[in-house]
Coordinates of C-alpha atoms and ligand atoms in Angstrom, one line a residue:
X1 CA 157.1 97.7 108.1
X2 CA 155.2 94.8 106.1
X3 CA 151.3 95.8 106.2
X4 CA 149.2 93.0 107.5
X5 CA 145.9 92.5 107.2
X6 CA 143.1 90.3 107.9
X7 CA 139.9 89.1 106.6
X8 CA 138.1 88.0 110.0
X9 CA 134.4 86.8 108.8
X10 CA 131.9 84.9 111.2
X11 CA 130.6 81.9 109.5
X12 CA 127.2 82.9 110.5
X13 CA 125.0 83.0 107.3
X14 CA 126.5 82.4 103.5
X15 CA 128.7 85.4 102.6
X16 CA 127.8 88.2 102.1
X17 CA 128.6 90.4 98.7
X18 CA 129.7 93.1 101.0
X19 CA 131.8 90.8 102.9
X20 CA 133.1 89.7 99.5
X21 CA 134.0 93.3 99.1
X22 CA 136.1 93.6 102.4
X23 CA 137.5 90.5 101.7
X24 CA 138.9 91.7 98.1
X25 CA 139.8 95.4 99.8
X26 CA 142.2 93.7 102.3
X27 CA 143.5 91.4 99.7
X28 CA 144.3 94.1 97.1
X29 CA 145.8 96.4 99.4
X30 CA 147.6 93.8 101.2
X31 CA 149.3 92.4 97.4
X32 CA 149.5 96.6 96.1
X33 CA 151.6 97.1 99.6
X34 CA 153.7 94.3 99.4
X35 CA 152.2 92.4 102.6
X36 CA 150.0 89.6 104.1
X37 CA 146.5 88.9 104.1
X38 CA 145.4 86.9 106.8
X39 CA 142.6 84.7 107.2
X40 CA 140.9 84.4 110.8
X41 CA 137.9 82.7 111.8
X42 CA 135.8 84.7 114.4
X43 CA 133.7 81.6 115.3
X44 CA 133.2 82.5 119.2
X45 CA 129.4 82.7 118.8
X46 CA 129.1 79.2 118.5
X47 CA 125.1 79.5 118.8
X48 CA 125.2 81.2 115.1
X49 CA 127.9 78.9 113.7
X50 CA 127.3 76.6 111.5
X51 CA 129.7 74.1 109.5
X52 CA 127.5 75.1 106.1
X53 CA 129.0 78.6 106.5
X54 CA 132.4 77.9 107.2
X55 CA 132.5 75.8 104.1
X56 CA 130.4 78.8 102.5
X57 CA 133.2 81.1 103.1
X58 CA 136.1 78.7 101.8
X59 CA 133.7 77.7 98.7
X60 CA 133.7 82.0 98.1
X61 CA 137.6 82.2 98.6
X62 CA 138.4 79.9 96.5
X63 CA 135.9 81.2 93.4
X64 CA 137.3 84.2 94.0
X65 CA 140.8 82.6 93.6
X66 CA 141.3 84.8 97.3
X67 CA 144.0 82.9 98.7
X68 CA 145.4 83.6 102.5
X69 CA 149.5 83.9 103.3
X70 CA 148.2 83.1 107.1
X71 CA 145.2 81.1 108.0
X72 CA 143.0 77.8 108.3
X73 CA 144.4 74.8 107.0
X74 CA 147.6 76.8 105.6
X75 CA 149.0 77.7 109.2
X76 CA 151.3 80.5 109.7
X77 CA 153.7 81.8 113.2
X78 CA 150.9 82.5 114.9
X79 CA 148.3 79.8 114.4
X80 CA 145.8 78.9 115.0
X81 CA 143.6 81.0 113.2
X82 CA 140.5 79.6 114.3
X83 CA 139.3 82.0 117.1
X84 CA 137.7 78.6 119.0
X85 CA 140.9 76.9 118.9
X86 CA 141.8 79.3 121.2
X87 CA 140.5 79.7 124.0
X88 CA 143.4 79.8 126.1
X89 CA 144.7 82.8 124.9
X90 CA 141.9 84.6 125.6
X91 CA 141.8 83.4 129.2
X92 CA 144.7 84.0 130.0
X93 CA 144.5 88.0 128.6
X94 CA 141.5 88.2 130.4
X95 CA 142.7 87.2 133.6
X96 CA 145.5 89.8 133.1
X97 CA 143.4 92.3 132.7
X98 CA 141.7 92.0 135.7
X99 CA 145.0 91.7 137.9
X100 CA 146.2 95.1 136.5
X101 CA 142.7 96.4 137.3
X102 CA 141.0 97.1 133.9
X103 CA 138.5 94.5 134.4
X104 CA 136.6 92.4 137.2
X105 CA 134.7 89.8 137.9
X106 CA 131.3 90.1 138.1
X107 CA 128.6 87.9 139.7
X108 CA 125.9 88.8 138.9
X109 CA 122.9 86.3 138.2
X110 CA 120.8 86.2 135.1
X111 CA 118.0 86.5 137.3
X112 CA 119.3 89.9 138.7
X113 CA 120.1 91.3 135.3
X114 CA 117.0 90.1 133.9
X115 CA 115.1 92.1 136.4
X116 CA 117.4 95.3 135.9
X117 CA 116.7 95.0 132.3
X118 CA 113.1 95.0 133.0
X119 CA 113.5 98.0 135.4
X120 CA 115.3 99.7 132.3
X121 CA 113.0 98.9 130.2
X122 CA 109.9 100.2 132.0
X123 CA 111.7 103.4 132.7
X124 CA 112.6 102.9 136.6
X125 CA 115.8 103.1 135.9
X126 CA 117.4 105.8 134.4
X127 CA 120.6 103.7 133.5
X128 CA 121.5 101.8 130.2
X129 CA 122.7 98.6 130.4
X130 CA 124.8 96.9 132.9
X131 CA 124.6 98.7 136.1
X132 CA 128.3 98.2 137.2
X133 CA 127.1 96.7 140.6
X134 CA 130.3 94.2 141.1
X135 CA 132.9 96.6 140.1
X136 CA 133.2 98.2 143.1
X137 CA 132.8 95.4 145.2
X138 CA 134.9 95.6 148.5
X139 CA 137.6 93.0 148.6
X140 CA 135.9 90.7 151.8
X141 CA 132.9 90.8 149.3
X142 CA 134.2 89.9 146.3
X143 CA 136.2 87.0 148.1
X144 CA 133.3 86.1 149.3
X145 CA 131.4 86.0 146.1
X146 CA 134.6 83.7 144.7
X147 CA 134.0 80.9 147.1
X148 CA 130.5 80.9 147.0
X149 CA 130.9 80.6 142.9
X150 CA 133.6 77.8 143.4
X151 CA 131.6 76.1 146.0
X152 CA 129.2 75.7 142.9
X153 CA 131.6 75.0 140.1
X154 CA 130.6 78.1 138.7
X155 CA 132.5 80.8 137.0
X156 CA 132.0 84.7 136.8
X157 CA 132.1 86.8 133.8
X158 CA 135.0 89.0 133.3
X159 CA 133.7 92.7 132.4
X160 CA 135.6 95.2 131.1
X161 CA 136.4 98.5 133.1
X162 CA 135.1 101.3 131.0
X163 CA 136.5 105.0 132.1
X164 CA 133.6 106.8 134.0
X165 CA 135.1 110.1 132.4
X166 CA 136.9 111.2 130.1
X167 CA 136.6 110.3 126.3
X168 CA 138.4 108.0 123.4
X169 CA 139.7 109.3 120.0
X170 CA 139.6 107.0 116.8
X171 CA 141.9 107.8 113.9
X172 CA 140.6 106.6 111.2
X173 CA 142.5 107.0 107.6
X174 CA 139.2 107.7 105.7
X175 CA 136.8 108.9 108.4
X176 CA 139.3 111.5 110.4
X177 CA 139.0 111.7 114.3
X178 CA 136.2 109.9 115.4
X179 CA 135.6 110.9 119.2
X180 CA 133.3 109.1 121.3
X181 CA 132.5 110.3 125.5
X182 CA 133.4 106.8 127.6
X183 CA 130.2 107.6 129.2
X184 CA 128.4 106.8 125.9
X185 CA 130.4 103.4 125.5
X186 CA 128.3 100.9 127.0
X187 CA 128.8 100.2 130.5
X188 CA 131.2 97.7 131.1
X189 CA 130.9 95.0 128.6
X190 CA 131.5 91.3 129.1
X191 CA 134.9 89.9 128.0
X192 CA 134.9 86.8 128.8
X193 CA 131.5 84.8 129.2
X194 CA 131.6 82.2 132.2
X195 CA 131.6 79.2 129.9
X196 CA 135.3 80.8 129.0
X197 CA 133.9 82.0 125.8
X198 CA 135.7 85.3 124.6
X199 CA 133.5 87.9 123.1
X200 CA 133.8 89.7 120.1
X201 CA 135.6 92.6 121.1
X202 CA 138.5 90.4 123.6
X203 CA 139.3 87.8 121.0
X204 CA 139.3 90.9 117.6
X205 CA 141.8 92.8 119.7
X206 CA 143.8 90.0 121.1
X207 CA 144.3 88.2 117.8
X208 CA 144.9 91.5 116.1
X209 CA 147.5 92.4 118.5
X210 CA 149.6 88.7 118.3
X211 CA 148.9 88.2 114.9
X212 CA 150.8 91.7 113.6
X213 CA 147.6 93.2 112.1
X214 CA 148.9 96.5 111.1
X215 CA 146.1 97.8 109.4
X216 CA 142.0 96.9 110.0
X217 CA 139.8 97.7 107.0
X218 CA 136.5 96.5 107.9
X219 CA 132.7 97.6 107.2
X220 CA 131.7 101.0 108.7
X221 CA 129.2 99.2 110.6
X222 CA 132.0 98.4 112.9
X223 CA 133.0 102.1 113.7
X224 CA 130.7 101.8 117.2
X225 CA 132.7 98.9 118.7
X226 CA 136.3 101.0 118.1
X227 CA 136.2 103.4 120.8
X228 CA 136.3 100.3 123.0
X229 CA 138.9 98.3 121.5
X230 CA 141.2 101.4 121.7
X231 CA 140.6 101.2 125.3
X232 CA 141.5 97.4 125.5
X233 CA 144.3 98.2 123.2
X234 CA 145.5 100.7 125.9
X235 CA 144.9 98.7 128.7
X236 CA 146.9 96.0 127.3
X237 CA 149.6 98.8 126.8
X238 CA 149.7 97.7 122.8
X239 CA 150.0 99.8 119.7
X240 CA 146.5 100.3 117.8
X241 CA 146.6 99.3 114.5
X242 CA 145.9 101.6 111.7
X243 CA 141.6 102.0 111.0
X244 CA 140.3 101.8 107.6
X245 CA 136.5 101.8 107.9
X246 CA 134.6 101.1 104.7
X247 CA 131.9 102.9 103.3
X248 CA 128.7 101.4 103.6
X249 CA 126.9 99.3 100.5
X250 CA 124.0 100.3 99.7
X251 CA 120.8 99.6 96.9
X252 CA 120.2 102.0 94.1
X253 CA 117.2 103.3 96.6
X254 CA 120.1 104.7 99.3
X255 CA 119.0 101.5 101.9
X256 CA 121.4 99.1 103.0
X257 CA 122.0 96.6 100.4
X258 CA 119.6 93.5 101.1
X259 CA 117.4 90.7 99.5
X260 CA 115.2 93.4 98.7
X261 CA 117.7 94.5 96.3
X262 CA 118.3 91.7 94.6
X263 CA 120.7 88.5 95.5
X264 CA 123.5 89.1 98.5
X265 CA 125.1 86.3 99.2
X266 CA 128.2 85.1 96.9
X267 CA 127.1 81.5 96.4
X268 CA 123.9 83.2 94.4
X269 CA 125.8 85.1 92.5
X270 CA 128.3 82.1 91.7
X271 CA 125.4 79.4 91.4
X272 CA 123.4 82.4 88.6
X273 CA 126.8 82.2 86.3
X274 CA 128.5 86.0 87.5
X275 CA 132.1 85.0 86.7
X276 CA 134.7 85.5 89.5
X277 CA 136.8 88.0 87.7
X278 CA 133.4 90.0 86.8
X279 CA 132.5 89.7 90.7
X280 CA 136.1 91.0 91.8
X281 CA 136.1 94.0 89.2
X282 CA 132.7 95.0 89.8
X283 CA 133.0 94.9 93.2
X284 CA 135.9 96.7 93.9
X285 CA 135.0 99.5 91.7
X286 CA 132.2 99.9 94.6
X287 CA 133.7 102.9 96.5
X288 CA 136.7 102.3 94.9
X289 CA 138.1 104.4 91.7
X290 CA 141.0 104.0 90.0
X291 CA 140.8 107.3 87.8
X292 CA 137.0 108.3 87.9
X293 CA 136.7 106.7 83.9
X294 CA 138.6 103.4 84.2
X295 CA 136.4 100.5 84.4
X296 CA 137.9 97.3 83.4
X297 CA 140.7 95.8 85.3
X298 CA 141.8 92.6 85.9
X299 CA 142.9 91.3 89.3
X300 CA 146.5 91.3 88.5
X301 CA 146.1 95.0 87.3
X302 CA 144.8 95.8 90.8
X303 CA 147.1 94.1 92.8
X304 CA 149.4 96.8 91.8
X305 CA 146.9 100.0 91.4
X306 CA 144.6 99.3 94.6
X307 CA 145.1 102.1 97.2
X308 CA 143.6 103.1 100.2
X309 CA 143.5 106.6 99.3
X310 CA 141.2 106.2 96.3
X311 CA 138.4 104.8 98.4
X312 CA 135.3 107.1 98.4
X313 CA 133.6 108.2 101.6
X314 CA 130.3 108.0 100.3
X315 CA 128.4 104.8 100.6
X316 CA 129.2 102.6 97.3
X317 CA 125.8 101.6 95.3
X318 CA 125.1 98.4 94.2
X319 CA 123.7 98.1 90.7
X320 CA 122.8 95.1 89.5
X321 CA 122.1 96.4 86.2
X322 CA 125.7 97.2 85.9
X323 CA 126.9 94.3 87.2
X324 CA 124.9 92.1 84.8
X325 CA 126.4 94.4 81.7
X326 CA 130.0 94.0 83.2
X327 CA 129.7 90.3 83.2
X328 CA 128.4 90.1 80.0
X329 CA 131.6 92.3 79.0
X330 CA 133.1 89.4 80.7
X331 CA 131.7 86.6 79.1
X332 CA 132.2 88.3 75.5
X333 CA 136.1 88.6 76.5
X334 CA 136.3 84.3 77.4
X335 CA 137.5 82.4 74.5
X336 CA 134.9 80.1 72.9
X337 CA 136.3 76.9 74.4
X338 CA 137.1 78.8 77.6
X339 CA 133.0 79.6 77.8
X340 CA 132.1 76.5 77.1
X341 CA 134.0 74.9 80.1
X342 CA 132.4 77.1 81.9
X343 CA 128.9 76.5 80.5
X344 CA 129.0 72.8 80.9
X345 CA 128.3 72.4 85.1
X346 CA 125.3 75.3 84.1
X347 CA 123.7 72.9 81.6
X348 CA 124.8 69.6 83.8
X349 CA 122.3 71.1 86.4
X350 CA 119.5 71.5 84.1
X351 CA 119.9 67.8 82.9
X352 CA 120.9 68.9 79.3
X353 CA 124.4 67.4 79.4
X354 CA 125.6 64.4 81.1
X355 CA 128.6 64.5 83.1
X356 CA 130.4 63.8 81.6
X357 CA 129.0 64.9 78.5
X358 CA 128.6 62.8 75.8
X359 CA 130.4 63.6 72.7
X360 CA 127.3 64.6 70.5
X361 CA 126.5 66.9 74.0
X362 CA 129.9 68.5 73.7
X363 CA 129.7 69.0 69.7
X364 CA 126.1 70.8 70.2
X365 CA 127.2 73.1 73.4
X366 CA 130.5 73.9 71.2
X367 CA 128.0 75.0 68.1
X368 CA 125.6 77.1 70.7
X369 CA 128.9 79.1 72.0
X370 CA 129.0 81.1 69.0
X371 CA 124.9 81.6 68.8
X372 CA 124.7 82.8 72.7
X373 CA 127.6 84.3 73.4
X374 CA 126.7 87.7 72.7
X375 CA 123.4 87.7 74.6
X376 CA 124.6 86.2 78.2
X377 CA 124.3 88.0 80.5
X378 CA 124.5 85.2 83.1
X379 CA 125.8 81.7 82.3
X380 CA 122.7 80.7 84.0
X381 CA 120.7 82.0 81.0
X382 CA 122.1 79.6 78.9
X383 CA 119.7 76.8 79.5
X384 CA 116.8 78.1 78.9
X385 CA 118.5 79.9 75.8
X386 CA 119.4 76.4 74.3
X387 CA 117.2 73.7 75.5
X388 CA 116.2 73.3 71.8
X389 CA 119.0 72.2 70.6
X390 CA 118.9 69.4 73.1
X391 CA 115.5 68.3 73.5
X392 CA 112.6 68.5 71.2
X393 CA 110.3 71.8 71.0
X394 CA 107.1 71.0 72.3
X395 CA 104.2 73.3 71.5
X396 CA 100.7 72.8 73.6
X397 CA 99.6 76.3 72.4
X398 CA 99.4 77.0 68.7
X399 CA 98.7 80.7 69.6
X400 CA 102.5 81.5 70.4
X401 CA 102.9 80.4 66.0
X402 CA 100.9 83.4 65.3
X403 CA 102.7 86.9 64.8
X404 CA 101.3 90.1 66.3
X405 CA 97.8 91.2 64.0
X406 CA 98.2 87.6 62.1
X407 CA 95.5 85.4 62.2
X408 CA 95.2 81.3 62.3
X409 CA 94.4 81.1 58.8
X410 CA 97.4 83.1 57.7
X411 CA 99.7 81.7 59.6
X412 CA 98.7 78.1 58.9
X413 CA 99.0 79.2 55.2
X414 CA 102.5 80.5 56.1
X415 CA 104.1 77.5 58.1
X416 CA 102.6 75.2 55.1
X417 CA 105.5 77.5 52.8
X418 CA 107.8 77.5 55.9
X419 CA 107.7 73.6 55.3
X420 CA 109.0 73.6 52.0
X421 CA 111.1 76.3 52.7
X422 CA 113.2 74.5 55.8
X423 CA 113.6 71.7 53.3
X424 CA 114.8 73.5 50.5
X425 CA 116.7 75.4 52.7
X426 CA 120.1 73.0 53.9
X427 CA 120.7 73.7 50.0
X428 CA 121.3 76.8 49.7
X429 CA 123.4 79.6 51.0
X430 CA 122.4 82.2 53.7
X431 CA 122.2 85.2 50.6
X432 CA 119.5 82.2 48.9
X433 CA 117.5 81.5 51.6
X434 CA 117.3 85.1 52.6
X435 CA 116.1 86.0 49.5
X436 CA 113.2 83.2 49.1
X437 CA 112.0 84.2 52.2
X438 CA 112.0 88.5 51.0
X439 CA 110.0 87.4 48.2
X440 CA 107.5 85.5 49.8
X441 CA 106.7 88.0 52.3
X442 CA 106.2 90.4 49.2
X443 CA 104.0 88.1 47.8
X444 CA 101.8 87.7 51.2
X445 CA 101.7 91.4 51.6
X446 CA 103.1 90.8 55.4
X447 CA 106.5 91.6 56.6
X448 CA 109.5 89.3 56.6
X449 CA 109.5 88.7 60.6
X450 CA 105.8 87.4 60.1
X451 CA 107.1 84.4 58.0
X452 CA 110.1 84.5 60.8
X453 CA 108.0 84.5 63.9
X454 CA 106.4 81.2 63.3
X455 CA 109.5 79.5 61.7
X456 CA 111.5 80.7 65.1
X457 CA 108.7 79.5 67.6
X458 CA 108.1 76.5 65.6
X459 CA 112.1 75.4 65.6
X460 CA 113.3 77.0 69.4
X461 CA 110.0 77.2 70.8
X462 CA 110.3 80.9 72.5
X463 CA 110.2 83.9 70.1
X464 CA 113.4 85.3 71.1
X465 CA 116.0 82.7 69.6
X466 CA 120.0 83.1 68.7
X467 CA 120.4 83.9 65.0
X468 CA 117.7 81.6 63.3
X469 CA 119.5 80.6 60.3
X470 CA 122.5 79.6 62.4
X471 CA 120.5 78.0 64.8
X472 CA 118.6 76.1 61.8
X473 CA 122.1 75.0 61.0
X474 CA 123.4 73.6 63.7
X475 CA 119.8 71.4 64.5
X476 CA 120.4 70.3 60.9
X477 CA 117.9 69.4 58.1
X478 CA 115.8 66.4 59.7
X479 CA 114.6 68.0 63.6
X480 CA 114.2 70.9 61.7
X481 CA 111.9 70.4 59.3
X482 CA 110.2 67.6 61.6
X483 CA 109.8 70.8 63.6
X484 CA 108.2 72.9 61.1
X485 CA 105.4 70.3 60.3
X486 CA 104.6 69.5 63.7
X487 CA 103.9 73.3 64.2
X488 CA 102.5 73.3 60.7
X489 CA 99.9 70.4 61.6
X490 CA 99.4 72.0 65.0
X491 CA 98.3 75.4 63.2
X492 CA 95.8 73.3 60.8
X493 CA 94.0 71.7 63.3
X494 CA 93.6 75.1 65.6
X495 CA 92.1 76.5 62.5
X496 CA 89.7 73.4 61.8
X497 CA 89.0 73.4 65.2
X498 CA 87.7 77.2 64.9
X499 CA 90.3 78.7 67.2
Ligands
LIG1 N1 134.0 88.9 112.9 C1 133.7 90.3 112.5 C2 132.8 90.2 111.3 O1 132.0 89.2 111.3 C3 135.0 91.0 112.2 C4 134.8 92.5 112.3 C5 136.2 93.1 112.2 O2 136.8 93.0 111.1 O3 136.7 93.5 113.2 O4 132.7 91.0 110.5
ZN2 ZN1 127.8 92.0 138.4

């Protein structure tokens, strides 16, 4: 038997990371086994659709590089996998359900089941939810009710029959037997809405059942609605697929992962620079282990180790910290030119480069590869790492000049030999220039990063720069020193102005 399995998101909101995960789960196992993965569109709540999130989730698949053997756009045998393209379907199982009596109509007004909900609500009622009042309708009554809904172009809702005794077992291949009493399922729940709008549960099982889904792995949150789609599984007289629930995903705090935490959504992590094959590694390890001490592995590598059986009960954590030191493993393993493709759209949006970029653009961004490469942590960082190198440095504080404990007067004095220094300095070799600047700290009595300080802030314009000999390098001789006495100047006149 070929395993099948299906990705089956709700364009709702952008993706979510631990969507991303379930998504990569049931692509890995589906490519370790040998199978399909599927791609279906749940979009039958079409009050919390939206086109933005459909795009959203094609936009994630494709940075991913998650591509579909059966789905949107692709086709497949049993297409279409767009849930509101098919409506029909789901009519027509419906109304088959209620002719072999495991469902019927029900009439009821919003008005009525507005008031039963306030009943409920103010504790009148001792019942929970629907109260089943049109499932035992006699049949003169429910004809009755019929022609009084035709006679006004209306339609009932189709609810399904839930057992009044007796109780439903879930096997699931991580979880074990999950038993659940049919009393505790909630009474009778809609099926299909009377605007012929499936819900959830009719359209999951049905397209699960004619699409060959032979295993679900799906977020834990979901293990509630399976006790019922066993019983529409059994009603339809159809084989259940296999259940693989997925442990939760949680913060570093034990709390469901959320903004709280950090970003959530894949298009943040994309848009701050994670790289897909950092995203797809990382996340998989997330109640996932290959061994318990291997970390790195590319996706090819787990298209053939994934397994189901390796995946951890417990919740998985989220740790951002870790993720940010795996992608900057990431990054260190892209070849220079390879990074700074990937750099380029990151310094397009800041307005550094043109796009395309000029060829002075691309000879500066090829230099700053080397100079950044080992600090990224996010291609996002870059920016703000090398805005220097295209724009000018513009100081309106002098105070950022002065090291820790120096003083105006000392660093003014300082930048004045800095000046001669940075033009002395495009002559000489690294060992040279290194030197100079040893013995002049000697001779100030200060410490070499106090004559470095000022020269950094004054050339990069943040105190934490790449290399600063490199970086004085690439610039080249005339910003550079231009830099240095416009910081030297600046110094001067702080001091004459008493600051
Ligand atoms: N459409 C559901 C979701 O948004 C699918 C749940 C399932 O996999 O059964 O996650
Ligand atoms: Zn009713």
């Amino acid at each position: 038997m070929t395993t099948r399995v299906r990705y089956a998101p709700s364009p709702t909101g952008l993706q979510h990371i631990g969507g991303v995960r379930t998504a990569l789960f049931n692509w890995f196992f589906a490519k370790s086994t040998g199978g399909k993965f599927i791609l279906r569109i749940e979009d039958t709540d079409r009050e919390r659709y939206s086109d933005e999130s459909l795009q959203d989730l094609f936009d994630t698949m494709d940075w991913l590089g998650l591509d579909w053997d059966e789905g949107p756009e692709k086709g497949g045998p049993y297409a279409p996998y767009i849930q509101s393209q098919r409506f029909d379907i789901y009519q027509k199982y419906a109304r088959e359900l209620v002719e072999k009596g495991f469902a019927y109509e029900c009439f009821c007004t919003e008005e009525r089941l507005e008031s039963l909900r306030e009943e409920q609500k103010s504790g009148k009622s001792s019942h929970q939810g629907y109260d089943r009042h049109c499932r035992d309708l006699s049949p003169e009554e429910r004809e009755r009710k019929r022609e009084e809904f035709r006679a006004s172009g209306k339609n009932p809702v189709i609810r399904f029959k839930v057992p009044l005794s007796g109780s439903t077992v879930m096997e699931d291949l991580l979880f074990g037997k999950i038993t659940r009493k049919n009393s505790d399922i909630s009474p009778d729940p809609v099926l299909l809405k009377s605007d012929g709008f499936p819900t959830y549960h009719l359209a999951n099982v049905i397209d699960d059942h004619l699409m060959k889904i032979t295993h679900i792995l799906r977020a834990q949150e979901w293990i509630p609605t399976g006790p019922l789609h066993i019983l529409l599984y059994n009603a339809f007289g159809w084989e259940v697929p296999k259940y693989c629930h997925l442990p939760m995903v949680m913060g570093k705090d034990g709390q469901k992962l959320s903004k709280r935490h950090g970003s959530t959504s894949a298009r943040e992590f994309r848009e701050n620079g994670y790289l897909p094959e950092a995203i797809i590694n990382y996340v998989t390890m997330i109640g996932w282990s290959y061994d318990d001490k291997t970390e790195f592995f590319t996706k090819d590598e787990l298209k053939k180790v994934f397994s189901l059986e390796k995946i951890n009960k417990a919740p998985g954590v989220f740790d951002y910290k870790k993720l940010d030191w795996f992608n900057g493993q990431y990054i260190r393993k892209l070849q220079p030119e390879e990074l700074r493709r990937r750099l380029l759209p990151f310094l397009q949006k800041a307005k550094l480069c043109s796009d395309p970029p000029t060829a002075k653009e691309n000879e500066i961004l090829t230099g700053a590869v080397p100079l950044i490469r080992e600090r990224l942590k996010k291609l996002a960082d870059a920016p703000e790492m090398i805005r220097f190198l295209f724009e000018g440095v513009h100081l309106n504080d002098s105070a950022s000049l002065i090291p820790k404990n120096g003083s105006v007067e000392a660093t003014a004095g300082a930048l004045q030999w800095l000046y001669r220094f940075t033009q002395a300095f495009f002559g000489r070799s690294d060992e040279e220039n290194e030197a100079a600047l040893r013995e002049e700290a000697e001779r100030r009595g200060v410490k070499i990063g106090d004559l470095l300080h000022p020269l950094r802030v004054a050339v990069t314009g943040t105190a934490v720069s790449p290399p600063i000999f490199e970086t004085m390098r690439l610039l080249g001789a005339e910003p550079v020193c231009a830099r240095v006495k416009a910081a030297a100047d600046l110094l001067n006149a702080a001091g004459r102005d008493g600051n």
